[in-house]
mmCIF file of C-alpha atoms (C1' of nucleotides) in Angstrom:
data_model
loop_
_atom_site.group_PDB
_atom_site.id
_atom_site.type_symbol
_atom_site.label_atom_id
_atom_site.label_comp_id
_atom_site.label_asym_id
_atom_site.label_seq_id
_atom_site.Cartn_x
_atom_site.Cartn_y
_atom_site.Cartn_z
ATOM 1 C CA UNK A 1 -6.306 0.423 -2.671
ATOM 2 C CA UNK A 2 -3.532 0.396 -0.839
ATOM 3 C CA UNK A 3 -3.014 2.385 2.591
ATOM 4 C CA UNK A 4 -4.228 1.401 5.958
ATOM 5 C CA UNK A 5 -7.350 2.850 5.765
ATOM 6 C CA UNK A 6 -7.915 1.399 2.529
ATOM 7 C CA UNK A 7 -7.033 -2.373 3.067
ATOM 8 C CA UNK A 8 -8.962 -1.281 6.422
ATOM 9 C CA UNK A 9 -11.900 -1.394 4.735
ATOM 10 C CA UNK A 10 -11.198 -4.698 2.873
ATOM 11 C CA UNK A 11 -10.312 -6.589 5.920
ATOM 12 C CA UNK A 12 -13.663 -5.327 7.325
ATOM 13 C CA UNK A 13 -15.568 -6.536 4.202
ATOM 14 C CA UNK A 14 -13.726 -9.906 4.129
ATOM 15 C CA UNK A 15 -14.442 -10.476 7.794
ATOM 16 C CA UNK A 16 -17.768 -10.396 6.827
ATOM 17 C CA UNK A 17 -18.326 -12.036 3.672
ATOM 18 C CA UNK A 18 -15.989 -14.016 4.093
ATOM 19 C CA UNK A 19 -14.733 -15.919 6.714
ATOM 20 C CA UNK A 20 -15.793 -18.444 7.518
ATOM 21 C CA UNK A 21 -16.468 -19.974 4.873
ATOM 22 C CA UNK A 22 -14.414 -23.271 2.722
ATOM 23 C CA UNK A 23 -12.682 -22.989 -0.602
ATOM 24 C CA UNK A 24 -14.278 -25.401 -3.541
ATOM 25 C CA UNK A 25 -11.852 -24.381 -5.632
ATOM 26 C CA UNK A 26 -9.319 -21.718 -6.810
ATOM 27 C CA UNK A 27 -8.523 -20.283 -10.377
ATOM 28 C CA UNK A 28 -5.228 -18.578 -10.982
ATOM 29 C CA UNK A 29 -5.570 -16.691 -14.376
ATOM 30 C CA UNK A 30 -2.883 -15.270 -14.107
ATOM 31 C CA UNK A 31 0.640 -16.743 -12.629
ATOM 32 C CA UNK A 32 2.228 -12.944 -11.886
ATOM 33 C CA UNK A 33 -0.783 -12.592 -9.338
ATOM 34 C CA UNK A 34 0.449 -15.451 -7.067
ATOM 35 C CA UNK A 35 4.335 -14.944 -7.415
ATOM 36 C CA UNK A 36 5.301 -14.738 -4.191
ATOM 37 C CA UNK A 37 3.571 -18.435 -4.048
ATOM 38 C CA UNK A 38 6.989 -19.968 -4.958
ATOM 39 C CA UNK A 39 5.599 -23.134 -5.161
ATOM 40 C CA UNK A 40 3.739 -21.908 -7.799
ATOM 41 C CA UNK A 41 -0.058 -21.285 -8.976
ATOM 42 C CA UNK A 42 -0.685 -24.949 -8.873
ATOM 43 C CA UNK A 43 -0.129 -25.359 -5.368
ATOM 44 C CA UNK A 44 -0.709 -22.488 -4.652
ATOM 45 C CA UNK A 45 -4.466 -23.563 -5.772
ATOM 46 C CA UNK A 46 -4.139 -27.145 -3.538
ATOM 47 C CA UNK A 47 -3.346 -25.619 -0.430
ATOM 48 C CA UNK A 48 -6.394 -23.367 -0.170
ATOM 49 C CA UNK A 49 -9.182 -26.192 -1.600
ATOM 50 C CA UNK A 50 -10.669 -28.015 1.021
ATOM 51 C CA UNK A 51 -9.679 -25.668 3.954
ATOM 52 C CA UNK A 52 -11.833 -22.786 5.970
ATOM 53 C CA UNK A 53 -10.996 -19.244 5.781
ATOM 54 C CA UNK A 54 -10.471 -18.077 9.211
ATOM 55 C CA UNK A 55 -11.014 -14.285 10.565
ATOM 56 C CA UNK A 56 -8.579 -11.833 8.336
ATOM 57 C CA UNK A 57 -5.717 -9.689 10.195
ATOM 58 C CA UNK A 58 -4.100 -7.221 9.021
ATOM 59 C CA UNK A 59 -0.355 -5.331 9.572
ATOM 60 C CA UNK A 60 -0.354 -2.221 7.836
ATOM 61 C CA UNK A 61 -0.984 -2.978 4.405
ATOM 62 C CA UNK A 62 -0.881 -7.163 4.507
ATOM 63 C CA UNK A 63 -3.290 -9.121 5.488
ATOM 64 C CA UNK A 64 -3.851 -12.401 5.894
ATOM 65 C CA UNK A 65 -6.686 -14.959 6.593
ATOM 66 C CA UNK A 66 -5.658 -18.397 8.735
ATOM 67 C CA UNK A 67 -6.416 -21.518 7.008
ATOM 68 C CA UNK A 68 -8.840 -23.898 9.359
ATOM 69 C CA UNK A 69 -8.583 -27.414 9.241
ATOM 70 C CA UNK A 70 -11.700 -29.337 7.290
ATOM 71 C CA UNK A 71 -14.284 -29.885 10.075
ATOM 72 C CA UNK A 72 -11.434 -28.173 13.068
ATOM 73 C CA UNK A 73 -13.034 -25.423 15.429
ATOM 74 C CA UNK A 74 -11.515 -22.077 13.893
ATOM 75 C CA UNK A 75 -8.216 -20.886 16.097
ATOM 76 C CA UNK A 76 -7.797 -24.239 17.826
ATOM 77 C CA UNK A 77 -6.018 -23.058 21.178
ATOM 78 C CA UNK A 78 -4.776 -26.856 21.010
ATOM 79 C CA UNK A 79 -2.916 -26.602 18.293
ATOM 80 C CA UNK A 80 -0.682 -29.771 18.201
ATOM 81 C CA UNK A 81 3.687 -27.799 18.279
ATOM 82 C CA UNK A 82 5.344 -29.035 15.445
ATOM 83 C CA UNK A 83 2.028 -28.815 12.856
ATOM 84 C CA UNK A 84 2.765 -25.001 10.839
ATOM 85 C CA UNK A 85 -0.330 -23.525 10.422
ATOM 86 C CA UNK A 86 -0.723 -21.370 6.778
ATOM 87 C CA UNK A 87 -2.350 -18.208 6.273
ATOM 88 C CA UNK A 88 -3.531 -16.922 2.714
ATOM 89 C CA UNK A 89 -1.245 -13.947 2.454
ATOM 90 C CA UNK A 90 -3.019 -10.844 0.562
ATOM 91 C CA UNK A 91 -1.257 -7.479 -0.685
ATOM 92 C CA UNK A 92 -3.376 -4.769 -2.939
ATOM 93 C CA UNK A 93 -0.433 -3.471 -4.307
ATOM 94 C CA UNK A 94 -1.141 -0.161 -5.851
ATOM 95 C CA UNK A 95 -4.347 -0.976 -7.995
ATOM 96 C CA UNK A 96 -5.085 -4.634 -5.762
ATOM 97 C CA UNK A 97 -8.738 -5.093 -5.029
ATOM 98 C CA UNK A 98 -10.435 -8.251 -3.514
ATOM 99 C CA UNK A 99 -13.861 -8.478 -4.533
ATOM 100 C CA UNK A 100 -17.057 -10.597 -3.488
ATOM 101 C CA UNK A 101 -19.359 -11.082 -6.326
ATOM 102 C CA UNK A 102 -22.303 -12.838 -7.551
ATOM 103 C CA UNK A 103 -20.900 -15.757 -9.243
ATOM 104 C CA UNK A 104 -23.280 -14.360 -12.387
ATOM 105 C CA UNK A 105 -20.934 -11.076 -12.610
ATOM 106 C CA UNK A 106 -19.027 -10.738 -15.745
ATOM 107 C CA UNK A 107 -15.487 -11.226 -14.700
ATOM 108 C CA UNK A 108 -13.523 -7.989 -14.272
ATOM 109 C CA UNK A 109 -10.766 -6.524 -17.390
ATOM 110 C CA UNK A 110 -8.285 -7.523 -15.203
ATOM 111 C CA UNK A 111 -9.345 -10.538 -12.733
ATOM 112 C CA UNK A 112 -6.321 -12.175 -11.869
ATOM 113 C CA UNK A 113 -7.588 -14.958 -9.215
ATOM 114 C CA UNK A 114 -11.234 -16.193 -8.698
ATOM 115 C CA UNK A 115 -11.759 -18.544 -5.617
ATOM 116 C CA UNK A 116 -15.038 -20.694 -5.315
ATOM 117 C CA UNK A 117 -16.560 -21.964 -2.408
ATOM 118 C CA UNK A 118 -18.363 -24.606 -0.748
ATOM 119 C CA UNK A 119 -21.936 -23.254 0.496
ATOM 120 C CA UNK A 120 -24.555 -22.024 -1.184
ATOM 121 C CA UNK A 121 -24.186 -17.810 -0.850
ATOM 122 C CA UNK A 122 -24.113 -17.268 -4.315
ATOM 123 C CA UNK A 123 -20.604 -15.837 -4.019
ATOM 124 C CA UNK A 124 -17.196 -15.766 -4.648
ATOM 125 C CA UNK A 125 -14.038 -13.795 -4.207
ATOM 126 C CA UNK A 126 -12.237 -12.119 -6.855
ATOM 127 C CA UNK A 127 -9.106 -10.745 -6.733
ATOM 128 C CA UNK A 128 -8.278 -7.750 -9.504
ATOM 129 C CA UNK A 129 -4.906 -6.143 -9.850
ATOM 130 C CA UNK A 130 -4.667 -3.640 -13.236
ATOM 131 C CA UNK A 131 -0.851 -3.156 -12.330
ATOM 132 C CA UNK A 132 -0.221 -6.673 -10.683
ATOM 133 C CA UNK A 133 2.065 -4.865 -8.340
ATOM 134 C CA UNK A 134 0.023 -6.593 -5.931
ATOM 135 C CA UNK A 135 -0.542 -11.131 -5.085
ATOM 136 C CA UNK A 136 -1.627 -13.189 -2.694
ATOM 137 C CA UNK A 137 0.105 -15.992 -1.364
ATOM 138 C CA UNK A 138 -0.143 -18.931 1.206
ATOM 139 C CA UNK A 139 2.810 -19.065 3.727
ATOM 140 C CA UNK A 140 3.649 -21.066 6.787
ATOM 141 C CA UNK A 141 3.519 -19.426 10.492
ATOM 142 C CA UNK A 142 4.128 -20.405 13.666
ATOM 143 C CA UNK A 143 1.774 -22.472 15.446
ATOM 144 C CA UNK A 144 1.759 -20.914 18.496
ATOM 145 C CA UNK A 145 0.506 -17.734 17.188
ATOM 146 C CA UNK A 146 -2.897 -17.140 17.647
ATOM 147 C CA UNK A 147 -3.315 -14.969 14.581
ATOM 148 C CA UNK A 148 -1.478 -17.244 12.074
ATOM 149 C CA UNK A 149 0.869 -14.102 11.069
ATOM 150 C CA UNK A 150 3.185 -15.435 7.878
ATOM 151 C CA UNK A 151 6.915 -15.602 8.462
ATOM 152 C CA UNK A 152 7.245 -13.709 5.433
ATOM 153 C CA UNK A 153 5.166 -10.137 7.480
ATOM 154 C CA UNK A 154 8.237 -10.315 10.202
ATOM 155 C CA UNK A 155 10.005 -7.479 8.445
ATOM 156 C CA UNK A 156 6.730 -4.944 8.463
ATOM 157 C CA UNK A 157 7.031 -3.037 11.508
ATOM 158 C CA UNK A 158 4.147 -2.722 13.778
ATOM 159 C CA UNK A 159 1.002 0.423 12.533
ATOM 160 C CA UNK A 160 0.613 3.354 14.472
ATOM 161 C CA UNK A 161 -3.297 1.454 14.695
ATOM 162 C CA UNK A 162 -2.134 -1.641 16.562
ATOM 163 C CA UNK A 163 -1.764 -0.811 21.029
ATOM 164 C CA UNK A 164 1.571 -2.874 19.999
ATOM 165 C CA UNK A 165 3.138 0.090 18.414
ATOM 166 C CA UNK A 166 5.585 0.831 20.025
ATOM 167 C CA UNK A 167 6.244 4.491 20.118
ATOM 168 C CA UNK A 168 9.444 4.926 21.732
ATOM 169 C CA UNK A 169 11.034 2.806 19.577
ATOM 170 C CA UNK A 170 9.690 4.603 17.186
ATOM 171 C CA UNK A 171 11.539 7.550 18.271
ATOM 172 C CA UNK A 172 14.427 5.950 19.041
ATOM 173 C CA UNK A 173 14.500 4.929 15.026
ATOM 174 C CA UNK A 174 14.349 8.071 13.891
ATOM 175 C CA UNK A 175 17.079 9.476 15.976
ATOM 176 C CA UNK A 176 18.835 6.882 14.567
ATOM 177 C CA UNK A 177 18.815 7.320 11.432
ATOM 178 C CA UNK A 178 20.437 9.048 8.700
ATOM 179 C CA UNK A 179 17.350 10.521 6.911
ATOM 180 C CA UNK A 180 14.423 12.594 6.061
ATOM 181 C CA UNK A 181 10.956 12.896 7.964
ATOM 182 C CA UNK A 182 8.887 11.108 4.518
ATOM 183 C CA UNK A 183 11.408 8.565 3.914
ATOM 184 C CA UNK A 184 11.002 7.436 6.846
ATOM 185 C CA UNK A 185 7.384 7.078 7.394
ATOM 186 C CA UNK A 186 7.491 5.636 4.194
ATOM 187 C CA UNK A 187 10.048 2.754 5.612
ATOM 188 C CA UNK A 188 7.648 -0.324 6.434
ATOM 189 C CA UNK A 189 10.106 -1.695 8.819
ATOM 190 C CA UNK A 190 9.880 1.537 10.759
ATOM 191 C CA UNK A 191 6.050 2.091 11.347
ATOM 192 C CA UNK A 192 3.831 0.389 8.861
ATOM 193 C CA UNK A 193 0.980 0.746 7.063
ATOM 194 C CA UNK A 194 1.481 4.550 5.895
ATOM 195 C CA UNK A 195 1.457 5.675 2.372
ATOM 196 C CA UNK A 196 1.962 8.677 -0.774
ATOM 197 C CA UNK A 197 -1.307 10.095 0.735
ATOM 198 C CA UNK A 198 -1.521 9.933 4.753
ATOM 199 C CA UNK A 199 2.740 10.981 4.789
ATOM 200 C CA UNK A 200 1.261 14.231 3.426
ATOM 201 C CA UNK A 201 -1.790 14.574 5.132
ATOM 202 C CA UNK A 202 0.002 13.783 8.721
ATOM 203 C CA UNK A 203 2.955 16.235 7.940
ATOM 204 C CA UNK A 204 0.444 19.023 7.258
ATOM 205 C CA UNK A 205 -1.336 18.802 9.987
ATOM 206 C CA UNK A 206 2.163 18.972 12.057
ATOM 207 C CA UNK A 207 3.671 21.483 10.201
ATOM 208 C CA UNK A 208 6.608 19.377 9.251
ATOM 209 C CA UNK A 209 8.710 19.079 5.995
ATOM 210 C CA UNK A 210 9.162 15.975 4.500
ATOM 211 C CA UNK A 211 12.777 17.078 3.913
ATOM 212 C CA UNK A 212 13.659 17.344 7.829
ATOM 213 C CA UNK A 213 16.419 15.151 8.545
ATOM 214 C CA UNK A 214 14.703 12.469 11.154
ATOM 215 C CA UNK A 215 17.526 12.719 13.482
ATOM 216 C CA UNK A 216 16.372 16.259 14.391
ATOM 217 C CA UNK A 217 12.613 15.088 15.942
ATOM 218 C CA UNK A 218 11.999 15.024 20.037
ATOM 219 C CA UNK A 219 10.179 13.174 21.561
ATOM 220 C CA UNK A 220 7.329 15.661 21.417
ATOM 221 C CA UNK A 221 7.531 15.928 18.037
ATOM 222 C CA UNK A 222 7.604 12.052 16.909
ATOM 223 C CA UNK A 223 4.549 12.110 19.214
ATOM 224 C CA UNK A 224 2.696 14.516 17.739
ATOM 225 C CA UNK A 225 3.441 13.407 14.302
ATOM 226 C CA UNK A 226 2.233 9.451 15.565
ATOM 227 C CA UNK A 227 -1.148 11.094 16.497
ATOM 228 C CA UNK A 228 -1.531 13.011 13.284
ATOM 229 C CA UNK A 229 -1.016 9.231 11.350
ATOM 230 C CA UNK A 230 -2.861 8.334 13.792
ATOM 231 C CA UNK A 231 -5.596 10.580 13.194
ATOM 232 C CA UNK A 232 -5.848 11.104 9.723
ATOM 233 C CA UNK A 233 -6.130 7.026 9.427
ATOM 234 C CA UNK A 234 -8.753 6.906 11.908
ATOM 235 C CA UNK A 235 -11.115 10.307 9.800
ATOM 236 C CA UNK A 236 -10.137 8.250 6.904
ATOM 237 C CA UNK A 237 -11.492 5.266 7.846
ATOM 238 C CA UNK A 238 -14.653 6.588 9.186
ATOM 239 C CA UNK A 239 -15.437 7.749 5.352
ATOM 240 C CA UNK A 240 -14.495 4.073 4.050
ATOM 241 C CA UNK A 241 -10.599 5.355 2.630
ATOM 242 C CA UNK A 242 -9.851 7.299 -0.381
ATOM 243 C CA UNK A 243 -10.852 7.133 -3.588
ATOM 244 C CA UNK A 244 -10.108 9.252 -6.830
ATOM 245 C CA UNK A 245 -11.604 6.198 -9.065
ATOM 246 C CA UNK A 246 -12.921 3.231 -9.012
ATOM 247 C CA UNK A 247 -9.180 1.626 -9.069
ATOM 248 C CA UNK A 248 -9.912 2.093 -4.883
ATOM 249 C CA UNK A 249 -12.743 -0.025 -3.430
ATOM 250 C CA UNK A 250 -14.155 -1.862 -0.908
ATOM 251 C CA UNK A 251 -15.373 -5.627 -1.336
ATOM 252 C CA UNK A 252 -18.692 -4.716 -2.398
ATOM 253 C CA UNK A 253 -16.877 -2.360 -4.901
ATOM 254 C CA UNK A 254 -17.752 0.799 -3.441
ATOM 255 C CA UNK A 255 -15.359 3.942 -3.041
ATOM 256 C CA UNK A 256 -14.527 5.973 0.094
ATOM 257 C CA UNK A 257 -14.751 9.655 -0.060
ATOM 258 C CA UNK A 258 -11.786 10.856 2.018
ATOM 259 C CA UNK A 259 -10.377 12.505 -0.834
ATOM 260 C CA UNK A 260 -12.185 15.453 0.013
ATOM 261 C CA UNK A 261 -10.918 15.787 3.296
ATOM 262 C CA UNK A 262 -7.416 15.348 2.038
ATOM 263 C CA UNK A 263 -5.597 18.821 2.682
ATOM 264 C CA UNK A 264 -2.826 18.457 1.208
ATOM 265 C CA UNK A 265 -2.357 15.412 -1.141
ATOM 266 C CA UNK A 266 -3.349 16.182 -4.857
ATOM 267 C CA UNK A 267 -3.828 19.813 -3.993
ATOM 268 C CA UNK A 268 -1.106 21.535 -6.420
ATOM 269 C CA UNK A 269 -2.235 24.781 -6.390
ATOM 270 C CA UNK A 270 -4.785 25.370 -4.199
ATOM 271 C CA UNK A 271 -5.039 27.292 -1.154
ATOM 272 C CA UNK A 272 -3.717 25.083 2.083
ATOM 273 C CA UNK A 273 -6.990 25.340 4.030
ATOM 274 C CA UNK A 274 -5.011 27.220 6.824
ATOM 275 C CA UNK A 275 -3.070 30.336 5.744
ATOM 276 C CA UNK A 276 -4.143 30.010 1.668
ATOM 277 C CA UNK A 277 -0.643 30.128 1.063
ATOM 278 C CA UNK A 278 -1.023 27.592 -2.807
ATOM 279 C CA UNK A 279 0.226 23.764 -1.924
ATOM 280 C CA UNK A 280 3.046 22.409 -4.071
ATOM 281 C CA UNK A 281 4.116 20.032 -5.428
ATOM 282 C CA UNK A 282 7.537 18.553 -5.746
ATOM 283 C CA UNK A 283 8.903 15.377 -7.401
ATOM 284 C CA UNK A 284 9.642 12.868 -4.455
ATOM 285 C CA UNK A 285 11.503 9.197 -5.113
ATOM 286 C CA UNK A 286 9.164 8.533 -8.345
ATOM 287 C CA UNK A 287 6.104 10.437 -6.998
ATOM 288 C CA UNK A 288 4.745 13.309 -5.294
ATOM 289 C CA UNK A 289 5.041 15.596 -2.107
ATOM 290 C CA UNK A 290 2.462 18.025 -1.498
ATOM 291 C CA UNK A 291 3.224 20.489 1.050
ATOM 292 C CA UNK A 292 2.306 23.880 1.864
ATOM 293 C CA UNK A 293 5.294 26.386 1.424
ATOM 294 C CA UNK A 294 4.437 28.945 4.089
ATOM 295 C CA UNK A 295 3.179 25.905 6.905
ATOM 296 C CA UNK A 296 6.069 22.912 5.784
ATOM 297 C CA UNK A 297 8.590 24.732 6.028
ATOM 298 C CA UNK A 298 12.278 23.623 5.503
ATOM 299 C CA UNK A 299 14.918 22.536 7.445
ATOM 300 C CA UNK A 300 17.263 24.833 7.524
ATOM 301 C CA UNK A 301 20.613 23.378 6.150
ATOM 302 C CA UNK A 302 23.010 24.122 8.615
ATOM 303 C CA UNK A 303 20.881 21.499 10.182
ATOM 304 C CA UNK A 304 22.397 17.408 9.948
ATOM 305 C "C1'" DA B 1 24.843 -2.112 7.469
ATOM 306 C "C1'" DT B 2 22.135 1.803 5.859
ATOM 307 C "C1'" DG B 3 20.325 4.805 2.208
ATOM 308 C "C1'" DA B 4 19.016 5.591 -2.069
ATOM 309 C "C1'" DC B 5 17.215 4.115 -6.705
ATOM 310 C "C1'" DC B 6 14.370 1.725 -10.426
ATOM 311 C "C1'" DA B 7 12.589 -2.330 -12.463
ATOM 312 C "C1'" DC B 8 7.692 -4.382 -12.039
ATOM 313 C "C1'" DC B 9 3.065 -3.410 -14.775
ATOM 314 C "C1'" DT B 10 -1.251 -1.274 -17.149
ATOM 315 C "C1'" DG B 11 -3.831 2.571 -17.776
ATOM 316 C "C1'" DC B 12 -5.357 7.864 -18.626
ATOM 317 C "C1'" DG B 13 -4.846 12.481 -19.261
ATOM 318 C "C1'" DA B 14 -2.595 16.340 -21.015
ATOM 319 C "C1'" DG B 15 -0.355 18.193 -25.018
ATOM 320 C "C1'" DC B 16 1.229 17.829 -29.957
ATOM 321 C "C1'" DT C 1 -7.813 10.156 -34.251
ATOM 322 C "C1'" DG C 2 -3.199 9.442 -33.029
ATOM 323 C "C1'" DC C 3 1.198 9.437 -31.064
ATOM 324 C "C1'" DT C 4 3.935 9.923 -26.163
ATOM 325 C "C1'" DC C 5 4.960 11.660 -22.416
ATOM 326 C "C1'" DG C 6 4.576 12.048 -17.304
ATOM 327 C "C1'" DC C 7 2.039 10.719 -13.714
ATOM 328 C "C1'" DA C 8 -0.812 6.834 -10.822
ATOM 329 C "C1'" DG C 9 -2.658 4.640 -2.938
ATOM 330 C "C1'" DG C 10 4.042 0.457 -3.395
ATOM 331 C "C1'" DT C 11 7.361 -3.004 -2.250
ATOM 332 C "C1'" DG C 12 11.165 -5.274 -3.235
ATOM 333 C "C1'" DG C 13 15.677 -5.828 -5.004
ATOM 334 C "C1'" DT C 14 20.924 -4.383 -6.136
ATOM 335 C "C1'" DC C 15 23.889 -0.870 -6.129
ATOM 336 C "C1'" DA C 16 26.996 2.614 -3.783
#
DNA sequence: ATGACCACCTGCGAGC
DNA sequence: TGCTCGCAGGTGGTCA
């Protein structure tokens, strides 16, 4: 369940149902699901076993849970310098799910990793992923970082819901780049958390064409765009995210219903909710862009 | 250094 | 019925 709102729904589920629990055992049922853990599945399981999962954090579409020492107070403020902290990192890819399931729930077809806990709550954490583009891994983090951000997340920009998101820097990056608006929105090193759905939705809201050169953006237009991204994501989050099918669910297996509120994505040939013109679908980077040809005028060819 | 493409997977619906 | 094709909420590595 890929974009920021869907990942945030999962983060909140983990915070409620998983944080503070001690890992009793880890079963890796498909090594590909743990491929980003370069030391291998056995090392992955070994690093988790006996540790307490801390409060989950998220940046863009990545989420992670700091690993606390057995018996240690969560997030100790006097972490001894030099002693690296570790976090369990998760990315859901295109089809990943993190589910909290009763022990006796039948194994899902694409169950990849199972985490059992040393408590009597009767539930376990499962990573289920049909296409295995997502995965889990354990990484070291800066011992002074209270969020224990894994070092491999460093290249991911702050997301627009993050108070530390720097709109000015984002605008300057757009001006500097020789690319187009939607490519930039999907570039997780410029702004994170935006995927194909919310890029199209935000562009529709501000009536901008996906192929507009980023260098033509003015400060007010960038501000408008970022606001639209924030608004569409906040609305989606309030509805539990977007799901067209059972692949995109929260930790309890429930779907969000923002798909009913989509204005552009997936609405090929349906009338634009603003002007009635048929929404168009165009191939774009091996996927699709949906837009209103009347509201979102293509950039003038002379502009470069 | 920056930008564009393609591979990595599995499953589903449409069309023949 | 069953095949092939196109398509799917993402992200790297690689090439120019």
